[in-house]
Coordinates of C-alpha atoms in Angstrom, one line a residue:
M1 CA -5.1 -23.7 -28.2
R2 CA -5.8 -24.2 -32.2
V3 CA -5.7 -20.1 -32.5
P4 CA -3.2 -18.7 -32.9
V5 CA -0.8 -21.4 -32.8
G6 CA -1.6 -25.2 -33.3
E7 CA -2.6 -27.8 -35.7
D8 CA -4.0 -26.0 -38.5
A9 CA -3.0 -22.2 -37.1
D10 CA -2.1 -21.4 -40.3
R11 CA -5.9 -21.2 -41.4
W12 CA -7.5 -19.2 -39.0
I13 CA -5.0 -16.6 -38.1
T14 CA -5.1 -13.2 -39.4
R15 CA -1.3 -11.8 -39.4
T16 CA 1.2 -14.9 -40.5
G17 CA 5.0 -14.8 -40.3
C18 CA 4.7 -13.0 -36.7
R19 CA 7.7 -13.7 -34.6
R20 CA 6.4 -15.4 -30.8
V21 CA 7.4 -14.6 -27.1
L22 CA 6.5 -16.3 -24.5
F23 CA 6.1 -15.0 -21.8
V24 CA 6.4 -17.3 -18.8
V25 CA 4.8 -17.3 -15.9
H26 CA 5.4 -18.8 -12.6
N27 CA 3.1 -17.3 -10.1
V28 CA 1.3 -13.7 -9.2
T29 CA 5.0 -11.8 -8.0
S30 CA 6.8 -13.2 -10.9
A31 CA 4.3 -12.2 -13.5
T32 CA 4.1 -8.3 -11.9
R33 CA 8.4 -8.6 -13.7
L34 CA 6.8 -9.5 -16.9
L35 CA 4.4 -6.5 -17.4
D36 CA 6.8 -4.4 -16.5
V37 CA 8.1 -5.4 -19.9
L38 CA 5.2 -6.4 -21.7
P39 CA 5.2 -3.2 -24.1
L40 CA 8.6 -3.0 -25.4
F41 CA 6.6 -5.1 -28.5
H42 CA 3.6 -3.0 -28.2
S43 CA 2.8 -1.6 -31.4
D44 CA 5.2 -4.2 -33.3
V45 CA 3.1 -5.8 -36.2
R46 CA 6.2 -8.6 -36.4
V47 CA 5.7 -9.9 -33.1
Q48 CA 2.8 -12.1 -31.7
M49 CA 3.4 -12.6 -27.8
F50 CA 2.0 -15.4 -25.5
A51 CA 1.2 -16.5 -22.0
T52 CA 2.0 -20.1 -20.1
C53 CA 2.0 -21.2 -16.5
T54 CA 4.4 -23.7 -15.9
G55 CA 2.0 -25.2 -12.4
S56 CA 5.7 -25.2 -10.9
S57 CA 4.8 -22.7 -8.2
P58 CA 3.1 -23.6 -4.7
F59 CA 1.3 -19.9 -5.3
L60 CA -0.5 -20.7 -8.3
A61 CA -3.7 -18.5 -7.1
G62 CA -4.0 -15.0 -8.8
V63 CA -3.0 -16.5 -11.6
P64 CA -5.8 -16.7 -14.1
E65 CA -6.8 -13.6 -13.2
L66 CA -3.9 -12.2 -14.1
L67 CA -2.9 -13.8 -17.4
A68 CA -7.1 -12.4 -18.2
R69 CA -6.2 -9.0 -17.1
A70 CA -3.0 -9.5 -19.5
G71 CA -5.0 -10.1 -23.0
L72 CA -2.6 -12.4 -23.9
P73 CA -3.2 -15.8 -25.7
V74 CA -2.8 -18.4 -22.5
L75 CA -1.2 -21.7 -23.2
P76 CA -1.2 -24.7 -21.8
W77 CA 1.6 -26.2 -20.4
E78 CA 2.4 -29.3 -22.6
Q79 CA 1.8 -27.4 -25.4
A80 CA 3.6 -24.1 -24.9
K81 CA 6.6 -27.0 -24.1
D82 CA 5.9 -28.1 -27.8
T83 CA 5.2 -25.2 -29.9
E84 CA 8.6 -23.2 -31.2
F85 CA 9.2 -19.7 -30.0
D86 CA 11.6 -17.3 -30.7
L87 CA 11.8 -15.9 -27.4
V88 CA 11.2 -16.9 -24.0
V89 CA 11.1 -14.6 -21.0
S90 CA 10.5 -15.7 -17.5
A91 CA 11.6 -13.7 -13.9
S92 CA 11.8 -16.5 -11.8
Y93 CA 13.2 -19.9 -12.0
G94 CA 11.8 -24.0 -11.2
G95 CA 9.2 -25.7 -13.9
E96 CA 10.3 -27.5 -17.2
L97 CA 12.0 -24.5 -18.4
G98 CA 14.8 -26.7 -19.9
S99 CA 11.6 -28.2 -22.5
L100 CA 11.0 -24.7 -23.7
R101 CA 11.3 -24.4 -27.2
G102 CA 12.8 -20.9 -27.9
K103 CA 16.2 -19.0 -26.5
L104 CA 15.3 -18.1 -22.7
T105 CA 15.7 -15.4 -21.1
I106 CA 15.8 -14.9 -17.3
L107 CA 15.2 -11.6 -15.2
S108 CA 15.0 -11.0 -11.7
H109 CA 11.1 -10.8 -10.3
G110 CA 13.2 -8.4 -7.0
T111 CA 15.8 -6.0 -6.7
G112 CA 18.6 -8.6 -8.1
Y113 CA 19.6 -12.1 -6.4
N114 CA 20.2 -12.3 -2.3
K115 CA 17.6 -15.2 -0.7
R116 CA 19.2 -18.2 0.1
L117 CA 15.9 -21.0 -1.3
A118 CA 16.3 -24.6 -2.1
A119 CA 16.1 -25.4 -5.7
P120 CA 12.5 -28.1 -5.3
D121 CA 14.5 -31.3 -6.1
S122 CA 17.9 -30.0 -4.4
P123 CA 17.9 -32.6 -0.9
V124 CA 17.2 -30.3 2.0
S125 CA 20.8 -30.5 4.3
R126 CA 20.1 -28.7 8.1
T127 CA 24.0 -28.9 7.7
T128 CA 24.6 -26.8 5.1
E129 CA 23.2 -23.5 4.1
P130 CA 20.6 -23.3 1.0
P131 CA 21.8 -21.6 -2.2
V132 CA 21.5 -18.0 -3.5
F133 CA 18.4 -18.7 -5.0
G134 CA 19.1 -17.1 -8.9
L135 CA 22.5 -17.1 -8.6
A136 CA 24.1 -21.0 -8.1
P137 CA 24.3 -24.2 -10.3
D138 CA 21.2 -25.8 -8.5
W139 CA 19.4 -22.8 -10.2
L140 CA 21.4 -22.2 -13.4
L141 CA 22.3 -25.0 -14.7
E142 CA 20.6 -28.7 -16.5
D143 CA 23.2 -31.3 -17.3
G144 CA 26.1 -29.0 -16.2
R145 CA 25.3 -26.8 -18.9
P146 CA 23.7 -23.3 -18.6
L147 CA 20.1 -23.5 -18.5
A148 CA 19.2 -19.2 -19.5
T149 CA 20.5 -18.1 -22.6
A150 CA 20.9 -14.9 -21.3
T151 CA 20.4 -13.9 -17.6
V152 CA 20.1 -10.4 -17.1
L153 CA 21.0 -8.6 -14.3
S154 CA 20.6 -5.4 -12.8
H155 CA 24.5 -4.5 -11.1
P156 CA 27.8 -5.6 -11.9
E157 CA 27.8 -6.5 -8.4
Q158 CA 26.1 -9.4 -9.1
L159 CA 28.0 -10.7 -12.5
D160 CA 30.5 -10.7 -9.5
R161 CA 28.7 -13.4 -7.8
L162 CA 27.5 -15.3 -10.4
R163 CA 31.2 -15.7 -11.5
S164 CA 32.5 -17.0 -7.7
T165 CA 29.3 -19.0 -7.2
C166 CA 28.3 -20.5 -10.8
P167 CA 31.3 -19.9 -13.3
E168 CA 29.7 -21.6 -16.1
A169 CA 26.9 -19.1 -16.4
A170 CA 28.7 -16.3 -15.9
P171 CA 29.2 -16.0 -20.4
T172 CA 25.2 -15.9 -20.5
A173 CA 24.6 -12.9 -18.3
V174 CA 23.7 -9.3 -19.7
L175 CA 23.6 -6.1 -17.6
A176 CA 20.4 -4.5 -18.7
G177 CA 19.2 -2.8 -15.1
D178 CA 16.0 -3.0 -13.4
P179 CA 12.7 -2.1 -15.3
C180 CA 10.6 -2.4 -11.9
Y181 CA 12.9 0.4 -10.2
D182 CA 13.2 2.7 -13.7
R183 CA 9.3 3.2 -12.9
I184 CA 9.8 3.9 -9.9
L185 CA 12.6 6.2 -11.2
A186 CA 10.2 8.1 -13.3
A187 CA 7.4 8.4 -11.2
L188 CA 9.2 10.4 -8.4
P189 CA 8.5 14.0 -9.0
Q190 CA 4.6 11.9 -8.8
R191 CA 5.2 11.6 -5.2
D192 CA 3.0 15.0 -4.0
R193 CA 0.1 13.4 -6.1
F194 CA 0.2 10.5 -5.1
R195 CA 0.2 11.3 -1.3
R196 CA -3.2 13.2 -2.5
A197 CA -4.5 10.3 -3.7
L198 CA -4.3 8.4 -0.6
G199 CA -5.3 10.9 1.6
V200 CA -2.7 12.4 3.4
G201 CA -2.6 16.2 3.9
P202 CA -0.1 18.3 4.4
G203 CA 1.7 17.7 7.7
Q204 CA 0.7 13.5 8.5
R205 CA 2.9 10.9 7.3
L206 CA 2.6 8.4 5.8
I207 CA 3.6 4.9 7.3
V208 CA 4.5 2.2 5.5
V209 CA 4.0 -1.3 7.0
S210 CA 5.8 -3.8 4.1
S211 CA 6.7 -7.5 4.5
T212 CA 7.3 -10.2 2.3
W213 CA 6.7 -14.0 2.5
A214 CA 7.7 -16.8 5.2
S215 CA 7.8 -17.3 8.2
R216 CA 11.0 -14.8 9.5
S217 CA 8.9 -12.1 7.4
L218 CA 7.6 -9.3 9.5
F219 CA 4.5 -11.1 8.8
G220 CA 5.1 -13.8 9.5
G221 CA 6.3 -13.6 12.8
D222 CA 8.8 -15.8 13.6
P223 CA 11.3 -14.6 16.2
A224 CA 13.8 -15.8 14.7
G225 CA 13.6 -13.1 11.8
G226 CA 16.0 -11.4 14.0
A227 CA 14.6 -7.2 14.4
D228 CA 13.9 -8.1 18.1
E229 CA 15.4 -9.2 21.6
P230 CA 16.2 -12.2 21.3
G231 CA 13.4 -14.8 22.4
A232 CA 10.2 -12.3 21.5
A233 CA 7.5 -13.5 20.1
D234 CA 5.3 -12.6 17.1
L235 CA 6.1 -8.9 16.6
L236 CA 2.6 -8.7 14.1
P237 CA 0.0 -7.7 16.8
W238 CA 2.2 -5.5 18.6
L239 CA 3.0 -3.5 15.2
L240 CA -0.7 -3.3 14.3
S241 CA -2.4 -2.4 17.7
R242 CA 0.5 0.5 18.0
L243 CA -0.5 2.0 15.1
A244 CA -4.0 2.8 16.0
A245 CA -2.8 3.3 19.6
E246 CA -0.1 5.7 19.3
L247 CA 0.1 7.0 15.8
P248 CA -2.7 9.7 16.3
A249 CA -5.9 9.4 12.8
D250 CA -4.9 12.7 11.5
E251 CA -1.9 12.8 12.0
Y252 CA -0.5 9.9 9.9
R253 CA -2.1 7.6 7.5
T254 CA -1.1 3.9 7.5
A255 CA -0.9 1.2 4.8
A256 CA 0.5 -1.7 4.6
V257 CA 2.7 -3.4 1.5
L258 CA 2.3 -7.4 2.0
H259 CA 4.0 -10.0 -0.5
P260 CA 1.1 -11.1 -3.1
N261 CA 2.9 -14.8 -1.8
I262 CA 0.8 -13.1 1.6
W263 CA -2.0 -12.3 -0.4
Y264 CA -2.8 -15.4 -3.0
G265 CA -0.9 -17.9 -0.2
H266 CA -3.3 -17.5 2.6
G267 CA -5.6 -16.1 0.4
P268 CA -7.4 -12.5 0.2
G269 CA -9.8 -12.9 2.6
Q270 CA -8.0 -14.3 5.1
V271 CA -5.4 -11.9 4.6
Q272 CA -8.0 -8.6 5.3
A273 CA -9.5 -10.9 8.2
W274 CA -5.9 -10.1 9.6
L275 CA -6.2 -7.1 9.1
D276 CA -9.1 -6.4 10.4
S277 CA -9.1 -4.2 13.1
A278 CA -5.9 -2.2 11.2
R279 CA -8.2 -1.6 8.9
R280 CA -10.9 -0.5 10.6
A281 CA -8.8 2.2 12.2
G282 CA -7.5 3.6 9.1
L283 CA -4.7 0.9 7.2
E284 CA -5.1 0.8 3.8
A285 CA -4.4 -2.2 2.7
I286 CA -2.6 -1.9 -1.1
P287 CA -3.1 -4.4 -3.4
P288 CA -0.9 -6.9 -4.1
L289 CA -1.1 -5.7 -8.2
D290 CA -1.4 -1.8 -8.2
G291 CA 0.1 0.7 -6.3
W292 CA 2.6 -0.3 -4.1
R293 CA 5.1 1.7 -5.8
Q294 CA 3.1 4.7 -5.6
A295 CA 2.7 3.8 -1.9
L296 CA 6.7 3.8 -2.0
I297 CA 7.3 6.9 -3.6
A298 CA 4.8 8.7 -1.1
A299 CA 5.9 7.2 2.4
D300 CA 7.5 9.2 5.0
C301 CA 8.5 5.9 6.4
V302 CA 8.9 2.2 5.4
L303 CA 8.9 -0.4 8.6
G304 CA 9.8 -3.3 6.9
D305 CA 12.2 -6.1 6.8
H306 CA 14.6 -8.5 4.3
S307 CA 12.0 -7.2 1.0
S308 CA 13.2 -5.8 -1.8
V309 CA 10.4 -3.5 -1.7
T310 CA 11.8 -2.4 1.6
Y311 CA 15.3 -2.3 0.2
Y312 CA 13.1 -0.2 -3.0
A313 CA 11.9 2.3 -0.4
A314 CA 16.0 3.0 0.9
S315 CA 16.9 3.3 -2.4
I316 CA 15.4 6.6 -3.3
G317 CA 15.6 7.9 0.2
I318 CA 12.8 6.7 2.6
P319 CA 13.6 6.1 5.9
V320 CA 13.4 2.5 6.8
V321 CA 12.6 0.9 9.8
L322 CA 13.5 -2.9 9.9
G323 CA 10.4 -5.2 12.1
A324 CA 12.4 -8.3 10.9
F325 CA 15.2 -9.0 9.3
P326 CA 17.4 -12.9 9.7
Q327 CA 20.6 -12.1 8.6
E328 CA 21.1 -16.2 7.6
D329 CA 18.3 -15.7 4.8
L330 CA 20.8 -14.3 2.8
D331 CA 23.1 -13.6 0.7
P332 CA 26.0 -11.6 3.3
R333 CA 27.5 -10.4 0.0
S334 CA 24.3 -8.8 -1.1
P335 CA 22.9 -5.5 -0.9
V336 CA 19.7 -6.2 1.3
A337 CA 22.3 -7.9 3.7
A338 CA 24.3 -4.7 3.8
L339 CA 20.6 -2.2 4.1
G340 CA 20.1 -5.4 7.3
R341 CA 23.5 -4.0 9.0
T342 CA 23.2 -0.1 8.4
A343 CA 18.9 0.1 9.0
P344 CA 17.5 0.5 12.3
R345 CA 15.7 -2.2 13.8
L346 CA 11.9 -1.9 15.0
L347 CA 11.5 -2.5 19.1
R348 CA 8.8 -2.9 21.2
R349 CA 10.2 -2.5 24.4
G350 CA 9.8 1.7 23.0
S351 CA 7.1 3.7 21.9
L352 CA 6.3 2.8 18.1
R353 CA 5.4 6.7 17.5
A354 CA 8.7 7.9 18.8
Q355 CA 10.8 5.1 17.2
I356 CA 9.2 6.2 13.4
D357 CA 9.7 9.8 14.3
R358 CA 12.8 9.6 15.2
A359 CA 14.1 7.8 11.7
I360 CA 12.1 10.5 9.9
D361 CA 13.6 13.9 12.0
A362 CA 16.9 11.3 12.0
H363 CA 17.2 10.7 8.3
H364 CA 19.8 11.9 5.6
P365 CA 18.5 11.6 1.6
D366 CA 22.1 10.5 1.2
R367 CA 22.4 7.6 3.8
Y368 CA 21.3 5.2 1.6
K369 CA 23.1 6.0 -1.1
A370 CA 25.9 3.7 -1.6
L371 CA 22.9 1.1 -1.3
A372 CA 21.0 2.6 -4.2
E373 CA 23.6 3.1 -7.3
Q374 CA 23.9 -0.7 -6.6
T375 CA 19.4 -0.8 -7.3
S376 CA 21.3 -0.6 -11.3
S377 CA 24.1 0.1 -12.6
S378 CA 21.7 2.2 -15.8
P379 CA 19.1 3.8 -13.9
G380 CA 16.3 5.0 -16.3
E381 CA 18.1 2.8 -19.3
S382 CA 16.5 -0.5 -19.0
A383 CA 14.0 -0.5 -21.1
V384 CA 16.6 0.5 -24.3
L385 CA 19.0 -2.0 -23.3
L386 CA 16.4 -5.2 -22.7
R387 CA 14.8 -3.8 -26.2
R388 CA 18.3 -4.3 -27.7
L389 CA 19.1 -7.5 -26.4
F390 CA 15.8 -9.3 -26.6
Y391 CA 15.3 -7.6 -30.3
D392 CA 18.8 -9.7 -30.3
L393 CA 17.8 -12.8 -29.9
M394 CA 15.0 -12.8 -32.4
G395 CA 17.0 -12.0 -34.5
I396 CA 15.0 -8.8 -35.9
P397 CA 16.0 -5.6 -35.9
E398 CA 14.2 -3.1 -33.3
P399 CA 11.2 -0.8 -34.5
E400 CA 13.1 2.5 -35.8
A401 CA 9.3 4.2 -35.5
H402 CA 8.8 3.5 -31.6
P403 CA 10.9 4.2 -28.6
A404 CA 11.8 1.9 -25.8
L405 CA 9.6 2.8 -23.3
L406 CA 8.2 1.2 -20.0
D407 CA 4.2 2.2 -19.1
P408 CA 4.4 5.2 -16.4
L409 CA 2.8 4.1 -12.9
P410 CA -1.0 5.6 -13.3
L411 CA -2.2 7.7 -10.8
P412 CA -4.1 5.1 -8.6
P413 CA -7.8 6.5 -7.0
Y414 CA -8.6 8.9 -4.8
T415 CA -8.7 6.7 -0.8
P416 CA -9.7 8.5 1.9
T417 CA -8.9 8.0 5.6
R418 CA -11.9 6.2 6.4
V419 CA -11.9 5.3 10.2
T420 CA -14.7 3.2 11.2
A421 CA -13.3 2.3 14.4
P422 CA -14.6 4.0 17.7
I423 CA -12.6 6.9 18.3
R424 CA -11.4 8.9 21.3
V425 CA -11.4 13.0 20.5
L426 CA -8.6 15.5 23.0
V427 CA -10.0 18.6 22.4
R428 CA -7.9 22.1 23.8
Q429 CA -8.9 25.1 23.3
L430 CA -6.4 27.6 21.9
S431 CA -8.4 30.6 21.8
A432 CA -11.4 32.4 22.1
D433 CA -11.2 35.2 20.2
P434 CA -10.9 34.3 17.5
P435 CA -11.8 30.5 18.0
E436 CA -8.8 28.0 17.7
L437 CA -8.8 24.8 19.1
A438 CA -6.2 21.3 18.8
V439 CA -7.9 18.6 18.1
T440 CA -6.3 14.1 18.3
R441 CA -7.6 12.0 17.3
Y442 CA -7.5 8.1 18.2
A443 CA -8.6 4.8 16.8
V444 CA -9.7 2.4 20.2
V445 CA -9.8 -0.8 19.0
G446 CA -11.3 -4.0 20.4
D447 CA -10.6 -4.3 23.9
A448 CA -8.0 -1.6 23.5
P449 CA -8.3 1.3 26.7
D450 CA -9.5 4.7 25.6
P451 CA -6.3 7.0 25.4
D452 CA -5.3 9.0 28.0
P453 CA -5.3 12.3 27.7
A454 CA -3.2 12.9 30.5
R455 CA -0.6 11.2 28.1
A456 CA -2.0 13.0 24.7
P457 CA -0.6 16.1 22.8
A458 CA -4.2 17.7 23.9
A459 CA -3.2 18.2 27.4
P460 CA -3.1 19.7 29.1
A461 CA -6.7 21.6 29.9
G462 CA -8.4 19.2 27.5
T463 CA -11.2 18.0 27.3
A464 CA -12.1 14.4 25.7
H465 CA -15.1 13.1 23.8
S466 CA -15.8 9.9 22.0
A467 CA -17.0 9.7 18.0
A468 CA -18.4 7.1 16.2
D469 CA -18.8 6.5 12.4
E470 CA -22.8 5.3 11.8
E471 CA -21.3 1.9 10.5
T472 CA -19.0 1.2 12.7
R473 CA -18.6 -2.9 13.7
E474 CA -18.9 -1.7 17.8
T475 CA -22.8 -0.9 17.1
G476 CA -22.9 -0.8 21.1
R477 CA -20.7 2.5 20.8
L478 CA -23.4 4.7 18.8
S479 CA -25.8 4.8 22.2
V480 CA -23.1 6.5 23.8
A481 CA -20.9 8.6 21.0
D482 CA -20.8 12.4 21.6
V483 CA -20.5 12.7 17.9
V484 CA -22.2 10.4 15.3
V485 CA -20.7 11.0 11.9
R486 CA -22.6 9.9 8.5
R487 CA -20.6 9.8 4.9
A488 CA -22.9 10.0 1.8
A489 CA -23.3 12.3 -0.6
E490 CA -25.6 14.9 -0.2
D491 CA -28.1 13.3 -2.2
D492 CA -28.3 10.0 -1.6
A493 CA -32.2 8.7 -1.8
R494 CA -31.5 6.1 0.4
L495 CA -30.8 8.6 3.6
G496 CA -32.4 12.0 2.1
P497 CA -30.7 15.1 2.7
P498 CA -28.2 15.8 5.1
A499 CA -30.5 18.1 7.2
A500 CA -33.3 14.9 7.3
W501 CA -30.2 12.6 8.0
A502 CA -29.8 14.4 11.3
S503 CA -32.7 15.0 12.4
E504 CA -33.0 11.6 12.3
A505 CA -29.8 10.5 13.6
L506 CA -30.9 12.6 17.2
D507 CA -33.8 11.0 17.6
R508 CA -31.8 7.5 17.3
Y509 CA -28.8 9.0 19.7
P510 CA -30.3 10.1 22.3
Y511 CA -26.3 11.0 24.3
C512 CA -25.0 12.6 20.8
G513 CA -24.5 16.1 21.7
L514 CA -24.2 16.8 17.6
V515 CA -23.9 14.2 14.5
A516 CA -22.4 15.2 10.5
Y517 CA -23.3 14.1 7.8
V518 CA -19.9 14.1 5.4
D519 CA -20.6 14.8 1.9
G520 CA -17.2 15.7 0.1
P521 CA -13.8 15.7 1.8
D522 CA -13.5 19.1 3.1
R523 CA -17.3 19.6 3.7
C524 CA -19.8 18.6 6.5
V525 CA -23.1 19.2 8.0
V526 CA -24.1 19.2 10.9
R527 CA -26.6 20.0 13.6
T528 CA -26.5 19.6 17.4
R529 CA -28.7 18.7 19.8
E530 CA -30.2 21.9 20.3
G531 CA -31.6 22.2 16.5
D532 CA -29.0 24.0 15.0
L533 CA -28.3 22.8 11.6
V534 CA -25.0 24.4 10.1
R535 CA -22.6 23.9 7.2
L536 CA -18.5 23.3 8.3
S537 CA -16.2 23.9 4.4
A538 CA -13.0 23.6 5.2
A539 CA -11.0 26.7 2.8
T540 CA -8.6 25.3 -0.1
D541 CA -5.2 24.7 0.6
P542 CA -3.0 27.1 -0.7
D543 CA -2.6 25.8 -4.1
G544 CA -6.8 25.8 -4.5
R545 CA -6.7 22.3 -4.3
P546 CA -9.8 20.4 -1.4
D547 CA -8.4 20.2 2.2
L548 CA -7.7 16.6 3.1
C549 CA -8.1 17.1 6.9
D550 CA -10.8 14.3 7.8
P551 CA -14.3 16.8 8.5
A552 CA -15.8 14.6 10.7
V553 CA -12.0 16.8 13.1
Y554 CA -13.9 19.8 12.2
A555 CA -17.4 18.8 13.7
S556 CA -15.8 17.3 16.9
A557 CA -14.5 20.7 17.2
L558 CA -17.1 22.4 17.3
H559 CA -18.9 19.9 19.6
A560 CA -16.1 21.2 22.3
W561 CA -17.0 24.5 21.3
L562 CA -20.7 24.7 22.4
T563 CA -19.4 21.6 25.4
D564 CA -17.0 24.4 26.8
G565 CA -19.9 27.1 27.2
H566 CA -19.6 28.6 24.0
T567 CA -22.8 30.0 22.0
L568 CA -22.1 29.1 18.0
D569 CA -22.9 32.4 17.2
A570 CA -19.4 33.2 18.5
A571 CA -18.4 30.3 16.5
L572 CA -19.1 32.7 13.5
P573 CA -17.6 33.0 10.6
A574 CA -15.1 30.8 11.2
I575 CA -12.8 28.6 13.4
T576 CA -9.4 27.0 13.3
V577 CA -9.0 23.3 13.8
R578 CA -5.2 22.1 14.8
A579 CA -4.5 18.7 14.3
G580 CA -0.6 17.8 14.6
T581 CA 1.2 20.6 12.8
A582 CA -1.3 21.7 10.0
A583 CA -4.2 25.0 10.9
H584 CA -6.9 24.3 8.9
H585 CA -9.6 27.2 8.3
V586 CA -13.2 25.9 8.9
T587 CA -16.3 28.5 7.4
V588 CA -19.0 28.4 10.0
E589 CA -21.9 28.8 8.2
P590 CA -26.0 28.1 9.9
L591 CA -28.2 26.8 7.7
P592 CA -31.7 27.3 7.2
Q593 CA -34.0 25.0 9.3
P594 CA -36.2 22.1 7.1
P595 CA -39.5 22.3 7.6
P596 CA -40.7 20.0 10.6
T597 CA -41.5 16.8 9.8
P598 CA -44.4 14.1 12.0
P599 CA -42.8 12.1 15.0
S600 CA -42.1 8.7 14.4
A601 CA -43.9 6.3 16.5
G602 CA -40.9 5.4 18.3
S603 CA -39.4 8.6 19.0
H604 CA -41.3 9.2 22.0
A605 CA -38.1 8.6 24.9
S606 CA -36.0 10.8 22.9
D607 CA -37.8 13.5 22.4
S608 CA -38.1 14.1 26.2
A609 CA -34.4 13.3 26.6
S610 CA -34.4 16.7 24.2
S611 CA -37.4 18.5 25.7
T612 CA -34.8 19.0 29.3
R613 CA -32.4 20.2 27.1
S614 CA -31.0 23.5 27.0
R615 CA -27.6 25.2 25.0
S616 CA -25.5 25.1 28.5
A617 CA -26.7 22.3 30.1
P618 CA -26.2 19.7 27.2
I619 CA -26.8 16.0 27.6
R620 CA -23.1 14.3 27.9
S621 CA -22.3 10.4 27.0
P622 CA -21.2 7.9 30.2
F623 CA -18.0 8.2 27.9
S624 CA -17.1 12.0 28.1
S625 CA -14.8 13.4 30.0

């Protein structure tokens, strides 16, 4: 690099005399903590920031893209070691940090220091436990002297452990809170908005699956993780399959928050492939950089392990159930280890839904209060404390005109639930006048059997039918589905207006009794096999916001109403649809019929099927019951 540092750089730069701050990136995980504190230098024209990567981490994928996104000058590692800096900030150990020329500050990139991990150049012994990462001489000292000028801790309990494990480094300790935790705390009032952004409506529960990296994590699947019975097999396949099989699609929203080392260690494409069945059943895979904190705040329950994410969840009062927890991998004196001794464990021998509901219903917000108090000794104050430390080390006063502030968590984009796996729909009529129906839907993944209507909440005296998204991978299900759904904008030129697509879809799927074109978050256009064209629109919430229930639920309710022998006129002007505890009031509005279109060359078979149909005897799928 020649600008803004390098040989003859003074000839080319515009701002001269700036203090130089270097952010040292080991991998994406540590970089996320550095991004937390980056705003502490904003608006100060006296400071020039840089970034570099040690190249020492085995998890280097994703780092170039992250550095490009940050927009800072990126120094090659060898040049970084030869350049003078006023402040060096790292959020991890490893690499030749002692070779950097500047006052080194080390931050934690999680909730304190909890895990045992051998240093890269330390001999591995099967008879001795690895040292605690970030609190042991193997990590903190170089040639017997402290590696860092300042070792940032978030709570005095960490200082107590540091003094007992590496007293030589204790004088470098600085208590300065936790910027990641502070950003979470500041965003807690946005919980309802985060839930709506994730498509979580009233009466729904958001279940977040959280995993750290390594083989004994929840995602790793090593039975030595210790959450299930001794000798049990990999828990992850069971968990992913039960999320779809046991949790009704319209009563629960599911999301996965995975450690960046999983994403970038195995490759984002591979991780998405592993999660494919669960994603088609509605699981939202949260990107490793953006949105995981928002998902945590929005959650009703976290199925986790010994990760910082799980601990953060407990700290803000979210119920947690541990799917893996290798106590031997943790410092037994750490708060995370204490969480493992306190939180309930996930067992495959029981119902997943029952365990989740029990954890939520029996949870008290203060259950983990003592643990929360050990997350940070200065909640909400890390920005002030860290900036004061950084500027003291640089030897210049803090900018008086600009307060020390962290970036607020942004509102994620709206991501409604999208189930492209085939769906088994169970419907129970609650009232005929006025029309009221209870609908329960389950995604059917792979070779899993369809849910038994007799064991579902819609029973007894319910009916069942199948529904499929037109973009499902299981295209064979489309030919036998009772309800086919298409999702697109009303004016999508590829499909034509909803009425046109509906006519074509009924021709294409002769066993289908009703098709639905979802063209908004709370509405759809449906056409019955008898030719009726209807707009279904859900009433807004009491606050005026759109209803977030999948409009395909309303289409299935109307289909069940009609196939149960009722007329469309009897459903006018509205029906009430219940999904779980939520009641949705849906307007049923007949639409004018478009002019007929000439039959296509391949439509004779479906025309013949339609000609024999009557309102009292609709064609039924072989899978209907």
